[in-house]
Tab-separated table of C-alpha atoms (C1' of nucleotides) in Angstrom:
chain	number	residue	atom	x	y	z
A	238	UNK	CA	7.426	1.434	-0.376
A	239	UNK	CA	7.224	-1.335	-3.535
A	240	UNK	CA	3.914	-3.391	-3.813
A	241	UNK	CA	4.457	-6.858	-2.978
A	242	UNK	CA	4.116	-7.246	-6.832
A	243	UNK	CA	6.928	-4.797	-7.401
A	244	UNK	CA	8.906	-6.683	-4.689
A	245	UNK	CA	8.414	-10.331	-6.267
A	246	UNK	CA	8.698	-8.579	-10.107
A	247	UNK	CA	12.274	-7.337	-9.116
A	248	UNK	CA	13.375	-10.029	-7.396
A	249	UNK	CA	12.289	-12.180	-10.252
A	250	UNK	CA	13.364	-10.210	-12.883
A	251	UNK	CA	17.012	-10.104	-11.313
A	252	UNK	CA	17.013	-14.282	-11.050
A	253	UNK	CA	16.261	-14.331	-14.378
A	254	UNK	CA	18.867	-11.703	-15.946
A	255	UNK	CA	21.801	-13.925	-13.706
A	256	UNK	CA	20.427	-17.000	-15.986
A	257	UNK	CA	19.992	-15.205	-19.042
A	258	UNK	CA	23.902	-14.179	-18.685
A	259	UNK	CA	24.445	-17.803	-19.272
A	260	UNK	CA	22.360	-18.256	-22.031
A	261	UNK	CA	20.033	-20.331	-19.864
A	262	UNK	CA	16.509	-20.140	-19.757
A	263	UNK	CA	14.022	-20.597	-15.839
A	264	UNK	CA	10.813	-22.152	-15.032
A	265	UNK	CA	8.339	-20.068	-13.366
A	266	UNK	CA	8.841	-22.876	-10.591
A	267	UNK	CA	12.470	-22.243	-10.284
A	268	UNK	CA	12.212	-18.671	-9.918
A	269	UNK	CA	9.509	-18.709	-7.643
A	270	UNK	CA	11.922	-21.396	-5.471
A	271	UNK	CA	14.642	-19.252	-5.601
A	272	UNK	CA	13.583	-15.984	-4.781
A	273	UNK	CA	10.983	-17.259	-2.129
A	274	UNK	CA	7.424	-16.178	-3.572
A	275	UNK	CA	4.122	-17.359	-4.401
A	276	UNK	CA	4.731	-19.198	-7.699
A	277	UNK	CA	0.714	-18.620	-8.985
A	278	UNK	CA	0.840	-15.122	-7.989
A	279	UNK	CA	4.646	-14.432	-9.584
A	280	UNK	CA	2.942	-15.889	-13.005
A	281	UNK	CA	0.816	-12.907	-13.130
A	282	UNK	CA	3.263	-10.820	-12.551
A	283	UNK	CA	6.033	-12.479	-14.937
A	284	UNK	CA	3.077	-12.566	-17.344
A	285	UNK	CA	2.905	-8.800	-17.051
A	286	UNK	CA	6.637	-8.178	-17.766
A	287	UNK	CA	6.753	-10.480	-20.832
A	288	UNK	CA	3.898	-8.321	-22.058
A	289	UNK	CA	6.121	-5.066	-21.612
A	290	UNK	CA	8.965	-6.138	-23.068
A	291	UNK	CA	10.988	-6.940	-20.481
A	292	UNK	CA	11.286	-10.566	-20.180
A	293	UNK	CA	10.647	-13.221	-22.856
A	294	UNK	CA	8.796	-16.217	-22.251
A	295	UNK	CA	8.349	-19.602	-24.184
A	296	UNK	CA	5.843	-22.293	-23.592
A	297	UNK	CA	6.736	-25.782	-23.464
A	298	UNK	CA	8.979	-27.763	-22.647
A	299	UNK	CA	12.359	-26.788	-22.622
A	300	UNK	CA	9.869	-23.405	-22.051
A	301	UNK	CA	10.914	-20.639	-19.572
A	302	UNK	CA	11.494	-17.120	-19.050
A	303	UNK	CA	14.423	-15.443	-20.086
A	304	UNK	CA	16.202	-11.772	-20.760
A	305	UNK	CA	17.681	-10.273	-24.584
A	306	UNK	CA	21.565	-10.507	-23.235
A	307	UNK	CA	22.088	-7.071	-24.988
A	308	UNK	CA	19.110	-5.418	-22.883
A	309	UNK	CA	20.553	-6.372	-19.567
A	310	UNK	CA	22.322	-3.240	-19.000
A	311	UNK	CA	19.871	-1.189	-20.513
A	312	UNK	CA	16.956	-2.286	-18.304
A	313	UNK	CA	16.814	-0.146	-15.406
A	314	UNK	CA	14.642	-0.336	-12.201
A	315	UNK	CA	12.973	2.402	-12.942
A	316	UNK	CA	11.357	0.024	-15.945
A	317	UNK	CA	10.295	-2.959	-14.128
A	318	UNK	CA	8.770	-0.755	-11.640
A	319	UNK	CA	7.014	1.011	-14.295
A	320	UNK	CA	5.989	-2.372	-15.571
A	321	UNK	CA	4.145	-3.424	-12.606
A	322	UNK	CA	2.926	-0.817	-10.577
A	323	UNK	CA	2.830	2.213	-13.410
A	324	UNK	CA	3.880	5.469	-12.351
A	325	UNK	CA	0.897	5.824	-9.075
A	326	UNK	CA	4.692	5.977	-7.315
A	327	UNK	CA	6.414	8.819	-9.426
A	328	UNK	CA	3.287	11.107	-9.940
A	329	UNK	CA	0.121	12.858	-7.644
A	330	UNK	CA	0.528	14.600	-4.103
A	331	UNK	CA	2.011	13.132	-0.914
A	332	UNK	CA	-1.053	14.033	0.852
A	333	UNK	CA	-3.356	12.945	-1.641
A	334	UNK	CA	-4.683	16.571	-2.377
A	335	UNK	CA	-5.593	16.580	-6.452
A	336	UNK	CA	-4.580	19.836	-7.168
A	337	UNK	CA	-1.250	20.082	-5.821
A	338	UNK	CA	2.148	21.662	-7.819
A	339	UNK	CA	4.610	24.050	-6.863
A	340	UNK	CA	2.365	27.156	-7.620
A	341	UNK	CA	-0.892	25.638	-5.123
A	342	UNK	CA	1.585	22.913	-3.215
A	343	UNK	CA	0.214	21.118	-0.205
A	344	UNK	CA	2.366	21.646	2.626
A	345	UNK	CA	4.579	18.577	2.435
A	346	UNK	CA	5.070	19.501	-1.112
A	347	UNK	CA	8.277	20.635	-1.805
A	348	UNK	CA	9.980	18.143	0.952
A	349	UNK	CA	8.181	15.520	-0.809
A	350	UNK	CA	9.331	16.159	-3.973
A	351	UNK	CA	12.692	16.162	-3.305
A	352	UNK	CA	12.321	12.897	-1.779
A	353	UNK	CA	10.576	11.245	-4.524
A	354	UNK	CA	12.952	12.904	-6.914
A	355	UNK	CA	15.995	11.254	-5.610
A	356	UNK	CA	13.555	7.925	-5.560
A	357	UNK	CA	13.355	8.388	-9.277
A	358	UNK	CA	17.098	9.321	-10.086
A	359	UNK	CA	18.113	6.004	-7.990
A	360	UNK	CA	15.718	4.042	-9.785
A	361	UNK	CA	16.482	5.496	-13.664
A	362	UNK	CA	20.302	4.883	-12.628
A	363	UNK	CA	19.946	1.672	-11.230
A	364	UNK	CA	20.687	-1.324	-13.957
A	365	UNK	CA	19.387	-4.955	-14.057
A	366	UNK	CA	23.352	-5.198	-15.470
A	367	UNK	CA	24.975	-4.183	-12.132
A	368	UNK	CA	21.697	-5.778	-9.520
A	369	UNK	CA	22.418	-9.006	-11.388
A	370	UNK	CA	26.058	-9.064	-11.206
A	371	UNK	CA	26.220	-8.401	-7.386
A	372	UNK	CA	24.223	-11.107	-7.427
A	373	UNK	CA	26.263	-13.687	-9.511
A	374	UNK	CA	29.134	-12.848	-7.738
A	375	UNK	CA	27.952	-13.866	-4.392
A	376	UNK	CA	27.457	-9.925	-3.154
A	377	UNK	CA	24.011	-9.886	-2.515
A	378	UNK	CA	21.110	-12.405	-2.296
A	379	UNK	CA	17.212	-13.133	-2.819
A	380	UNK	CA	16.291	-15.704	-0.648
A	381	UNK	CA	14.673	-15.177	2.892
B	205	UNK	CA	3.939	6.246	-0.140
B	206	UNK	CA	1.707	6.981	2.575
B	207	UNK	CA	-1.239	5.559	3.610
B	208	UNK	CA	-4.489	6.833	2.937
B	209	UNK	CA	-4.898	6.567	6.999
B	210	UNK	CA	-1.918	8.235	7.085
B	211	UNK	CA	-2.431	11.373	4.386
B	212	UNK	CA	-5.949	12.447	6.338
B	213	UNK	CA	-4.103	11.854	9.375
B	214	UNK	CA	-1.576	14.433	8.361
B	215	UNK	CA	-4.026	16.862	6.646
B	216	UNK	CA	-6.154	16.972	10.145
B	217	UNK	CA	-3.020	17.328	12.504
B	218	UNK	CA	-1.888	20.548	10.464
B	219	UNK	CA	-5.361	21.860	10.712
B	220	UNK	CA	-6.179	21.073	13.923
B	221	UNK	CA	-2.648	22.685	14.933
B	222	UNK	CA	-3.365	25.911	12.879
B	223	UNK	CA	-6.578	26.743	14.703
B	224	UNK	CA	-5.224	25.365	18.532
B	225	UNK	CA	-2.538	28.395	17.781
B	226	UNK	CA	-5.592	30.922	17.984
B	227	UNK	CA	-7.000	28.914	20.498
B	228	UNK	CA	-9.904	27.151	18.893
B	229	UNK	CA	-10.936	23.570	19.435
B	230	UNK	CA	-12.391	22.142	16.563
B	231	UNK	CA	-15.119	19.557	15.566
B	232	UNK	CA	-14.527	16.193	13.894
B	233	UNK	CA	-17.043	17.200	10.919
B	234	UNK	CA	-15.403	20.654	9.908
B	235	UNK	CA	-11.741	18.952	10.047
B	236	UNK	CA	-13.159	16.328	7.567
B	237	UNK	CA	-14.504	19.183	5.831
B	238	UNK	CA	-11.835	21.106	5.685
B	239	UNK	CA	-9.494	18.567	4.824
B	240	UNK	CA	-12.041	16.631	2.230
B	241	UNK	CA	-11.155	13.119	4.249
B	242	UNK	CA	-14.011	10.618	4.631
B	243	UNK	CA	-15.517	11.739	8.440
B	244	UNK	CA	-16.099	8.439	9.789
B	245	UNK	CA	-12.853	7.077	9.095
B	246	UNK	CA	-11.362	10.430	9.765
B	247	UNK	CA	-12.871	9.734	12.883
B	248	UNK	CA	-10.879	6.782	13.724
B	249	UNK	CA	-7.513	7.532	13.011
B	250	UNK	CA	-8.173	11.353	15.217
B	251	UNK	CA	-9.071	8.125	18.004
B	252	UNK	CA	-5.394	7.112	16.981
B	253	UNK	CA	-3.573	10.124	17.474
B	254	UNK	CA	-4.922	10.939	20.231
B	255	UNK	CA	-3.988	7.677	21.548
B	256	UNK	CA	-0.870	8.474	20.987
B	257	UNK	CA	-0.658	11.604	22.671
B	258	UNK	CA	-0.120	13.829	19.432
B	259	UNK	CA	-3.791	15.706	20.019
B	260	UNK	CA	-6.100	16.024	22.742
B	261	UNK	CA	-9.768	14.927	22.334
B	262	UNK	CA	-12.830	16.514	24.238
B	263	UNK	CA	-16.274	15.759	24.517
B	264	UNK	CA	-19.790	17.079	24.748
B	265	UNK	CA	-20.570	20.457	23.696
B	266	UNK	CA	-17.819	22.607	22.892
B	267	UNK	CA	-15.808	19.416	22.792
B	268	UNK	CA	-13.885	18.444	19.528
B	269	UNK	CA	-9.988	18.075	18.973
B	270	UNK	CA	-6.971	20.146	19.934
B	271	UNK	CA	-2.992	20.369	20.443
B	272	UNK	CA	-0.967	21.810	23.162
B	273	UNK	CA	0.029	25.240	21.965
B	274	UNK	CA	3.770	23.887	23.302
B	275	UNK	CA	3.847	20.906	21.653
B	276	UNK	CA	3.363	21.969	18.402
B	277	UNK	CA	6.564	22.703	17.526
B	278	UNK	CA	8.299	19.479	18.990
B	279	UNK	CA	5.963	17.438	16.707
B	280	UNK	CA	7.743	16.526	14.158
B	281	UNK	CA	5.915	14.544	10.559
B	282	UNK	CA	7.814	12.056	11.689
B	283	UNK	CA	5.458	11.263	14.926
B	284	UNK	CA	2.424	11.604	12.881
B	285	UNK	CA	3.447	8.872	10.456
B	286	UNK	CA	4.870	6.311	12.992
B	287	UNK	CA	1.528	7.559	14.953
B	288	UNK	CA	-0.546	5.605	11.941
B	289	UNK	CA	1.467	3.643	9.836
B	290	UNK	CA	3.539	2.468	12.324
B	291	UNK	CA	7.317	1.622	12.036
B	292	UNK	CA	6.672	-0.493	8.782
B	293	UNK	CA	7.948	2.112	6.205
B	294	UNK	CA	11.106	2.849	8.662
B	295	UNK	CA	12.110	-0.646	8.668
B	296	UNK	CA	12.353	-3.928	6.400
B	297	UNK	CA	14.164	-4.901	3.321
B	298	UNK	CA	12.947	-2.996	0.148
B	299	UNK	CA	12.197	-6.265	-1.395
B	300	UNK	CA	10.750	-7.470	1.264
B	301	UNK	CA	13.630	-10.260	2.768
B	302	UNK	CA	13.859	-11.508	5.887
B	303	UNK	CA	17.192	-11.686	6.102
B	304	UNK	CA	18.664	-8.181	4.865
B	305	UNK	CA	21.456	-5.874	6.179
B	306	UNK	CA	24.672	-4.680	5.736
B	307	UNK	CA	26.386	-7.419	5.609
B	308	UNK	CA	24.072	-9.929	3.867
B	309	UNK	CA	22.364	-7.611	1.321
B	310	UNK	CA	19.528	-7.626	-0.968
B	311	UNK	CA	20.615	-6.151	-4.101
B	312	UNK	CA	18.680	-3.026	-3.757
B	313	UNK	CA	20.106	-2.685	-0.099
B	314	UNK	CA	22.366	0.443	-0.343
B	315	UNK	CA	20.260	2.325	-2.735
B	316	UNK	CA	17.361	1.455	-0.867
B	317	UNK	CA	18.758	2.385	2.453
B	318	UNK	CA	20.287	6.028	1.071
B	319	UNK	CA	16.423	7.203	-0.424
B	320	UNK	CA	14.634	5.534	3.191
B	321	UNK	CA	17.198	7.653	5.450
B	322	UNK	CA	16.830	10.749	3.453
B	323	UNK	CA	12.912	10.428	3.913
B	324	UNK	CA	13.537	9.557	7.795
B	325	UNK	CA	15.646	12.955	8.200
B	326	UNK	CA	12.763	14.880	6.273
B	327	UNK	CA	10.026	13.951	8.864
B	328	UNK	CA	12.340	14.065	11.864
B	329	UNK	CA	13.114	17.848	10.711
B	330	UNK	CA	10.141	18.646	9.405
B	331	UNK	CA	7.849	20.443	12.767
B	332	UNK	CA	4.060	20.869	12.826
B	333	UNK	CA	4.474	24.324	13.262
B	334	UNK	CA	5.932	25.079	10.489
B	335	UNK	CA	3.845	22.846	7.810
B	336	UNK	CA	0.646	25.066	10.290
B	337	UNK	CA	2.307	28.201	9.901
B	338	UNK	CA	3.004	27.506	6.015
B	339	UNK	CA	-1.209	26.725	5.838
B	340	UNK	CA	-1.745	29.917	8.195
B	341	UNK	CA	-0.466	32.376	5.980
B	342	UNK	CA	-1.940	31.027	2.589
B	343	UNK	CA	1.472	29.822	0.945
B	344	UNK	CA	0.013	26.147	1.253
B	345	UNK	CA	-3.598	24.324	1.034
B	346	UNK	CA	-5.128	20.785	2.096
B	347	UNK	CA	-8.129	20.622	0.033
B	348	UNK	CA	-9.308	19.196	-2.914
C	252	DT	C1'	0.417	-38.066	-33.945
C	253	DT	C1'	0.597	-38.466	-29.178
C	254	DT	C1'	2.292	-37.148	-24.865
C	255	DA	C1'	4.449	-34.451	-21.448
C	256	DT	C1'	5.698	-29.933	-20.116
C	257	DT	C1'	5.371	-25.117	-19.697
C	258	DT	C1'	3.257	-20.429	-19.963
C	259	DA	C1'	-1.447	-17.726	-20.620
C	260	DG	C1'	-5.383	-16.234	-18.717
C	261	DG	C1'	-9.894	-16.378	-16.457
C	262	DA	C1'	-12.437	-17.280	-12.186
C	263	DT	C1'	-12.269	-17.239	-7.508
C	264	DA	C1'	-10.720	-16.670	-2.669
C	265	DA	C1'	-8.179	-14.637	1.260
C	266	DA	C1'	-6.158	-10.724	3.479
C	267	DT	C1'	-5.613	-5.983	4.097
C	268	DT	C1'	-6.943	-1.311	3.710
C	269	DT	C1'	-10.419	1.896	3.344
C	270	DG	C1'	-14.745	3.343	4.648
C	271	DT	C1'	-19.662	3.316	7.039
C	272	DC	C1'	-23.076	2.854	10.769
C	273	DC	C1'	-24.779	3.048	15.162
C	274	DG	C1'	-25.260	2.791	20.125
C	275	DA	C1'	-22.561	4.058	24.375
C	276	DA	C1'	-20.169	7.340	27.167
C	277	DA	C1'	-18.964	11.890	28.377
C	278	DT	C1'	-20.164	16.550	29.130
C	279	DA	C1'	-21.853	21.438	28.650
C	280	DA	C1'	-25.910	24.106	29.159
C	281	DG	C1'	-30.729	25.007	30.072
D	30	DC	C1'	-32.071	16.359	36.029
D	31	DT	C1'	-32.762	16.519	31.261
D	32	DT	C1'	-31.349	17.376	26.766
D	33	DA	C1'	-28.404	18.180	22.994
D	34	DT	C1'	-23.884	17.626	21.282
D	35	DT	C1'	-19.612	15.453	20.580
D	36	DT	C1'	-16.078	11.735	20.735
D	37	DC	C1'	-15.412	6.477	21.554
D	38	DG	C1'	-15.457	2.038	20.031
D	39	DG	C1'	-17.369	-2.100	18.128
D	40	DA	C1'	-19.528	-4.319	14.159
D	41	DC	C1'	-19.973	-4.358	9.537
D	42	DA	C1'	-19.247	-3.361	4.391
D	43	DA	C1'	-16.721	-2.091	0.187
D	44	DA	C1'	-12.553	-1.819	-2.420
D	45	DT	C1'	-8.014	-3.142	-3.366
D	46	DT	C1'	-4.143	-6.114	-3.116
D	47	DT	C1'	-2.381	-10.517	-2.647
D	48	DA	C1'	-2.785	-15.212	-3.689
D	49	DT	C1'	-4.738	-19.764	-5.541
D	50	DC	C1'	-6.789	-22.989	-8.876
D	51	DC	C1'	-7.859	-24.776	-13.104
D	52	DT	C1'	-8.379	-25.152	-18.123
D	53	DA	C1'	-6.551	-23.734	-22.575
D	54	DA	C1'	-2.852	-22.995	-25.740
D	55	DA	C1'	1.704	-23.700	-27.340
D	56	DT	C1'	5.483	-26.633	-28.206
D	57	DA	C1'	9.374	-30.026	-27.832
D	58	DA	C1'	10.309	-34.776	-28.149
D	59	DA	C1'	9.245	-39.625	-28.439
DNA sequence: TTTATTTAGGATAAATTTGTCCGAAATAAG
DNA sequence: CTTATTTCGGACAAATTTATCCTAAATAAA
């Protein structure tokens, strides 16, 4: 479904909103500990969501990634999706055909539509705000 | 969302099926034709299916690829996919954890869950014949 | 200013998916 | 039986995704 990049960016992305809430800042090296990925290859990927405006990251020491508190709970999935894998998810036929729309569909067309549209509604009315908070509260996890 | 593998294998099932309901057998190179897949690797995942039992393969002259006239209604998407791709987009946390279920959840577990069932219950319902009958009569295409 | 620490970013490698090539096996027809 | 045609299946190649490594740049603190 996600790219293992989308998988790692979310995962991250949540660890790092839970921090943020506390006004504390993460090393790549933590996050990559504590959600349970490849620290070199969640760099690229943190690198990537800094450069969208996600996440904000400070070299140095005392350096580290962190989230705007007031953007928490207006980040949604949908964005750090976005972010990573661009929209090759949201747009373009399920069976790959280029010309494809509901005047020339493919034959899956309309079924997959429908399917992908509720994939986007979940995703636009998903926020990092209510992810991270099941998380601080001990409702949900990222490891293993 | 699909595999490449897995969109020509579609594509070729629901042409193959159209002309086995006139009673035609047809050639590997006018599927991949007709379906604008790659032949050679077309090739391989036709091997697959009918592997699997989902089309019958002949050769020599005359030879080429086929489905029961009876079975195409009982085939269902969802046989074509899991034919390919496996189980791997039916099962698994959508971030990837190990450890993911009910009651130890990722964050995105519900959500997650609620769009993968919907798309299981579209290819269980969905039938060969009528994504063949739907290319049959002009109201859908499969190339280009 | 020097040093230690942390992210940025380029080069490279491994793994997987996608795709090609070609000889072998089967088989229909002359 | 021979030949032409078609799928089978193994080896190989290209492209993409996943992952690592290393140096540079920034920066906080001694």
């Amino acid at each position: 479904m996600f790219s293992k990049a989308c998988e790692y960016g979310i995962k991250a992305t949540i660890y790092i909103a839970v921090k943020s809430m506390r006004q504390e800042r993460v090393s790549l090296k933590e996050i990559a500990e504590e959600v349970d990925s490849p620290v070199a290859f969640t760099a690229k990927i943190l690198q990537s969501l800094a450069k969208s405006g996600i996440i904000d990251s400070h070299k140095g020491p005392t350096g580290g990634f962190q989230i705007e508190e007031t953007k928490i709970d207006t980040i949604k999935l949908h964005d750090i999706v976005h972010a990573i894998d661009g929209d090759k998810i949201f747009v373009g036929c399920g069976l790959g055909l280029e010309q494809c729309d509901a005047s020339q569909p493919c034959p899956v067309h309309d079924k997959f539509v429908g399917i992908r549209d509720n994939l986007k509604i979940m995703l636009k009315n998903t926020s990092l705000y209510e992810l991270a908070t099941g998380l601080e509260i001990g409702l949900t996890h990222l490891k293993r």
